[in-house]
CSV table of C-alpha atoms in Angstrom, one decimal:
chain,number,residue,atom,x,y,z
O,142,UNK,CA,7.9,-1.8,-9.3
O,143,UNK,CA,11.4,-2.6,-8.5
O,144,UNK,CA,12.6,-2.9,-11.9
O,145,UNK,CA,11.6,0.8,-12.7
O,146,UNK,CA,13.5,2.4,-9.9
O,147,UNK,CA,16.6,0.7,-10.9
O,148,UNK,CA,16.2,2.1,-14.1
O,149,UNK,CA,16.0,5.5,-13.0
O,150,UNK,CA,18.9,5.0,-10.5
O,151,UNK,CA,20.8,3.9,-13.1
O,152,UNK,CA,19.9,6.3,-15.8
O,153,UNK,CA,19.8,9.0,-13.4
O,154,UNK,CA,21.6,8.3,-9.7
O,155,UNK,CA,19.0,9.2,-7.9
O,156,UNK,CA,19.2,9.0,-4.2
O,157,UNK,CA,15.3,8.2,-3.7
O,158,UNK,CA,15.2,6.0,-6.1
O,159,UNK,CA,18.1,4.4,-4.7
O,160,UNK,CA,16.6,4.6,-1.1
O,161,UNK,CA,13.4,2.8,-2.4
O,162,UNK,CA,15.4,-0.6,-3.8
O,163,UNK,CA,17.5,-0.4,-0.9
O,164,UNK,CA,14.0,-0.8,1.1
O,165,UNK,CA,12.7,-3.4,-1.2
O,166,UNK,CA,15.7,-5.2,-1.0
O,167,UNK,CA,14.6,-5.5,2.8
O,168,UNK,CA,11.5,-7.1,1.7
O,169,UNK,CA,13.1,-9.5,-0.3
O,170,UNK,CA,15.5,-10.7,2.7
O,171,UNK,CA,12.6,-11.6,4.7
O,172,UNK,CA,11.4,-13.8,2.0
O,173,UNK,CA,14.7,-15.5,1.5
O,174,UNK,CA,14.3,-16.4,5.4
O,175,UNK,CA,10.6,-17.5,4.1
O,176,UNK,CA,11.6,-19.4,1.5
O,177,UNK,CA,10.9,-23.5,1.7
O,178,UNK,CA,8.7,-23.0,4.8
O,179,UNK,CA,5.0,-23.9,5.1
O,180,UNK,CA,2.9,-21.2,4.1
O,181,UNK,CA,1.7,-20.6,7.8
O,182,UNK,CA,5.1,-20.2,8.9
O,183,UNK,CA,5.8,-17.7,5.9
O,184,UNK,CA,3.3,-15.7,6.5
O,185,UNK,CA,4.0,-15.1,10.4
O,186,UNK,CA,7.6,-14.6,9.4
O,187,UNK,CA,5.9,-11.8,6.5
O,188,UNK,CA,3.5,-10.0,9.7
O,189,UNK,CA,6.6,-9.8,11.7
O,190,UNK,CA,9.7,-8.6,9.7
O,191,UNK,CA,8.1,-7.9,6.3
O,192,UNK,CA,4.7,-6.0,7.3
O,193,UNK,CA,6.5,-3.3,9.0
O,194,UNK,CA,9.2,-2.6,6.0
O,195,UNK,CA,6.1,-2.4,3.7
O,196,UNK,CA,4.3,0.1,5.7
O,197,UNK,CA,7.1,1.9,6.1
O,198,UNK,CA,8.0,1.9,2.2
O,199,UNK,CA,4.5,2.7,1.5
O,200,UNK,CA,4.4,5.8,3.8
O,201,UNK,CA,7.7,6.9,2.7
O,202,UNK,CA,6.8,6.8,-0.8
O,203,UNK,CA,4.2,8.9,-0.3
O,204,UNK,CA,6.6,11.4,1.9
O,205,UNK,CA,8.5,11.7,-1.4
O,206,UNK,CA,6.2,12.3,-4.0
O,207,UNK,CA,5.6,16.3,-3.0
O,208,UNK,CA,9.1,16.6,-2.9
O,209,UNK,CA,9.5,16.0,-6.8
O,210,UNK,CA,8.3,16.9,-10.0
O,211,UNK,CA,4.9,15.3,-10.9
O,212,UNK,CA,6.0,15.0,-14.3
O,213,UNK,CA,9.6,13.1,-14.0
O,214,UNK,CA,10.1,9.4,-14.5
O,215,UNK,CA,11.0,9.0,-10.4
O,216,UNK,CA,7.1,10.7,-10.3
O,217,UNK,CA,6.0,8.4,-12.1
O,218,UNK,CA,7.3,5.1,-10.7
O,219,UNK,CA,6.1,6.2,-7.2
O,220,UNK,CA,3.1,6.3,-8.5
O,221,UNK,CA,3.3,2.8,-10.2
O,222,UNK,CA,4.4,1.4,-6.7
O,223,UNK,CA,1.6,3.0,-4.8
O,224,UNK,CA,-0.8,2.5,-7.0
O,225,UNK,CA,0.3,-1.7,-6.8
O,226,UNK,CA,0.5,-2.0,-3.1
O,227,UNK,CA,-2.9,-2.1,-1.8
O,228,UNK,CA,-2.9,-5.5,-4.0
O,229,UNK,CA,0.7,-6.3,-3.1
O,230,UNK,CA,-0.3,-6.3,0.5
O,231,UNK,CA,-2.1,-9.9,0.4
O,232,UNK,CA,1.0,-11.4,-0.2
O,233,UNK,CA,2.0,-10.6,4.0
O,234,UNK,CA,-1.0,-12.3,4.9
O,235,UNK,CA,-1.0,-15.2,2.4
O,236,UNK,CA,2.0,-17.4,2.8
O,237,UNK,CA,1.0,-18.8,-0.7
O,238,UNK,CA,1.8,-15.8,-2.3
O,239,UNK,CA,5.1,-14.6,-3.7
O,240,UNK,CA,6.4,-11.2,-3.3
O,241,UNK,CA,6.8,-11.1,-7.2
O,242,UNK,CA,6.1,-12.9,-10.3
O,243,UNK,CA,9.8,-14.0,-11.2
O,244,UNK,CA,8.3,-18.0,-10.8
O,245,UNK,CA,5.5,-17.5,-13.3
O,246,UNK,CA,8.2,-15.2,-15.9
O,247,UNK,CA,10.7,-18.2,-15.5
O,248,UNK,CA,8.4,-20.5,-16.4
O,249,UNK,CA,6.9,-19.7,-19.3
O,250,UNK,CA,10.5,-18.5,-20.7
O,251,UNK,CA,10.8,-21.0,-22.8
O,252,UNK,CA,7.3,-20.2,-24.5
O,253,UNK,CA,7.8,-16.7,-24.9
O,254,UNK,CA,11.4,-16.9,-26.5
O,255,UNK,CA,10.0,-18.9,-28.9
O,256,UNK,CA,6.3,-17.1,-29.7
O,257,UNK,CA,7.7,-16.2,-33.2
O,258,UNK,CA,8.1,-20.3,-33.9
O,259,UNK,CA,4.4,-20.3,-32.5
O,260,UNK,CA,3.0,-18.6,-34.8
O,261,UNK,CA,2.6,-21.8,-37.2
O,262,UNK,CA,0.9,-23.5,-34.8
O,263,UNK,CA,-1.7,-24.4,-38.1
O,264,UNK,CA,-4.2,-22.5,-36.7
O,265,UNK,CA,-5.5,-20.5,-34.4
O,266,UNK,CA,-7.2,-23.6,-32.6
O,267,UNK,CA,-4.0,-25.1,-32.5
O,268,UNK,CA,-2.6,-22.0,-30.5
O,269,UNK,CA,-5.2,-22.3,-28.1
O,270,UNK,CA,-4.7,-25.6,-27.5
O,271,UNK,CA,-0.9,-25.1,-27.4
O,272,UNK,CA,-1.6,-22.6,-25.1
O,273,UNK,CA,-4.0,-24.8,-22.7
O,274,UNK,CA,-1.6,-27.5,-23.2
O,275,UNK,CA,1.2,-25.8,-21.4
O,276,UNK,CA,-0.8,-23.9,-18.8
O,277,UNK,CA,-2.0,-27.3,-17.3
O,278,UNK,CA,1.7,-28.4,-17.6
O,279,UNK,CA,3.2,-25.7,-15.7
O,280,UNK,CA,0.7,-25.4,-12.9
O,281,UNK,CA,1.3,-29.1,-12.3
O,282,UNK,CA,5.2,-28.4,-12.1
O,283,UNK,CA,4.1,-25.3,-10.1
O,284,UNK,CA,2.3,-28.1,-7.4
O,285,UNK,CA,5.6,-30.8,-7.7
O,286,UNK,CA,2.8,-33.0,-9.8
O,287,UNK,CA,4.7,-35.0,-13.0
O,288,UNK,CA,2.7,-33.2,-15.5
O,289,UNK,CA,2.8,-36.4,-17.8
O,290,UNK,CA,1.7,-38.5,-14.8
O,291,UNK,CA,-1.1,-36.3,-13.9
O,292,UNK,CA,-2.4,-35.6,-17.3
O,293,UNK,CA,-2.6,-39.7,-18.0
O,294,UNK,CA,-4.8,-39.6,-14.7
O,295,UNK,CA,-6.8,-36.8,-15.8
O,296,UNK,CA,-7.2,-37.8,-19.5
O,297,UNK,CA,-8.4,-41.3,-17.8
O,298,UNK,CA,-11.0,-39.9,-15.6
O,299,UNK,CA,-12.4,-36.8,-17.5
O,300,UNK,CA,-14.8,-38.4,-20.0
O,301,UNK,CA,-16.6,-39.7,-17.5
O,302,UNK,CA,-16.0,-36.7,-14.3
O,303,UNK,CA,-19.1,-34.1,-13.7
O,304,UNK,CA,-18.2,-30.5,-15.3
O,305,UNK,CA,-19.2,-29.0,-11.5
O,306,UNK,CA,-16.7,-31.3,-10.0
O,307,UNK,CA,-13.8,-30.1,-12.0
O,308,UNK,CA,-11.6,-29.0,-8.9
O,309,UNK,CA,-11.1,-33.0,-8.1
O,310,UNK,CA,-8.8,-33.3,-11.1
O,311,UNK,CA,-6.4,-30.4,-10.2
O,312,UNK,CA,-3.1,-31.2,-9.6
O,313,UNK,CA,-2.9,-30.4,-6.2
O,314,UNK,CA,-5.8,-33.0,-5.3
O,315,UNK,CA,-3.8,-35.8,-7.6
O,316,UNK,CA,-0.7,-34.8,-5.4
O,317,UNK,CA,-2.7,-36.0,-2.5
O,318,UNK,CA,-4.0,-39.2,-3.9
């Protein structure tokens, strides 16, 4: 939701939408103080400094959508925002959360710059298993896990692992081991 009010600040200076990333920004302080701690602490750091900024974003947002036309772009990205935050809020409860998605977008970078190379996978099974292939690689660099270390372990205990028993061969169990 960020992303669109810098747009419209930039295309259009406006002072709301420049008031709302200014209180986002906020947000995104108190997760730099966050960031690197245990979830627990994250999340008691989030109820205390983040919580209030949130609330207080949400309620202004909705202060400022009388105040413009229901039919302009700044309309419509309060309405994007608002419409996100009931969701959003977990994240101040949940020290496993992120504030955003920037992690996952980094990560899978390198696949989406190069989709168009993808397309001659051979196949359409081939795609999918591309695609499989490096979904289990970055949740395992997502855990800390050596994806080629943990997929040797999996690939040597799978054949022989119960289908209802699946969760045992997740990276974040193999971290443990």
């Amino acid at each position: 939701m960020r992303r669109k009010f810098i747009e419209i600040f930039e295309r259009e200076g406006s002072a709301i939408a420049e008031e709302a990333i200014k209180r986002i920004a906020a947000l995104y302080a108190v997760e730099k103080e966050a960031r690197y701690k245990p979830a627990e602490e994250r999340a008691a750091l989030r109820q205390e400094k983040a919580k209030p900024v949130f609330e207080g974003l949400e309620a202004w947002l909705l202060l400022q959508l009388p105040k413009i036309s229901g039919k302009s772009t700044l309309a419509e990205a309060i309405r994007y925002a608002l419409g996100r935050m009931p969701k959003a809020k977990a994240y101040l409860e949940d020290g496993q959360l992120e504030l955003d998605n920037n992690i996952c977008e980094r990560s899978i970078r390198p696949v989406t710059l190069g989709r168009k190379n993808y397309l001659f996978m051979g196949s359409k099974g081939g795609g999918e298993a591309a695609a499989i292939a490096y979904t289990l690689i970055e949740t395992s660099r997502m855990n800390k896990v050596d994806p080629e270390a943990w997929l040797r372990w999996v690939l040597e205990r799978v054949a022989d692992h119960k289908m209802t028993r699946l969760e045992e061969l997740m990276p974040w169990n193999w971290a443990a081991e």
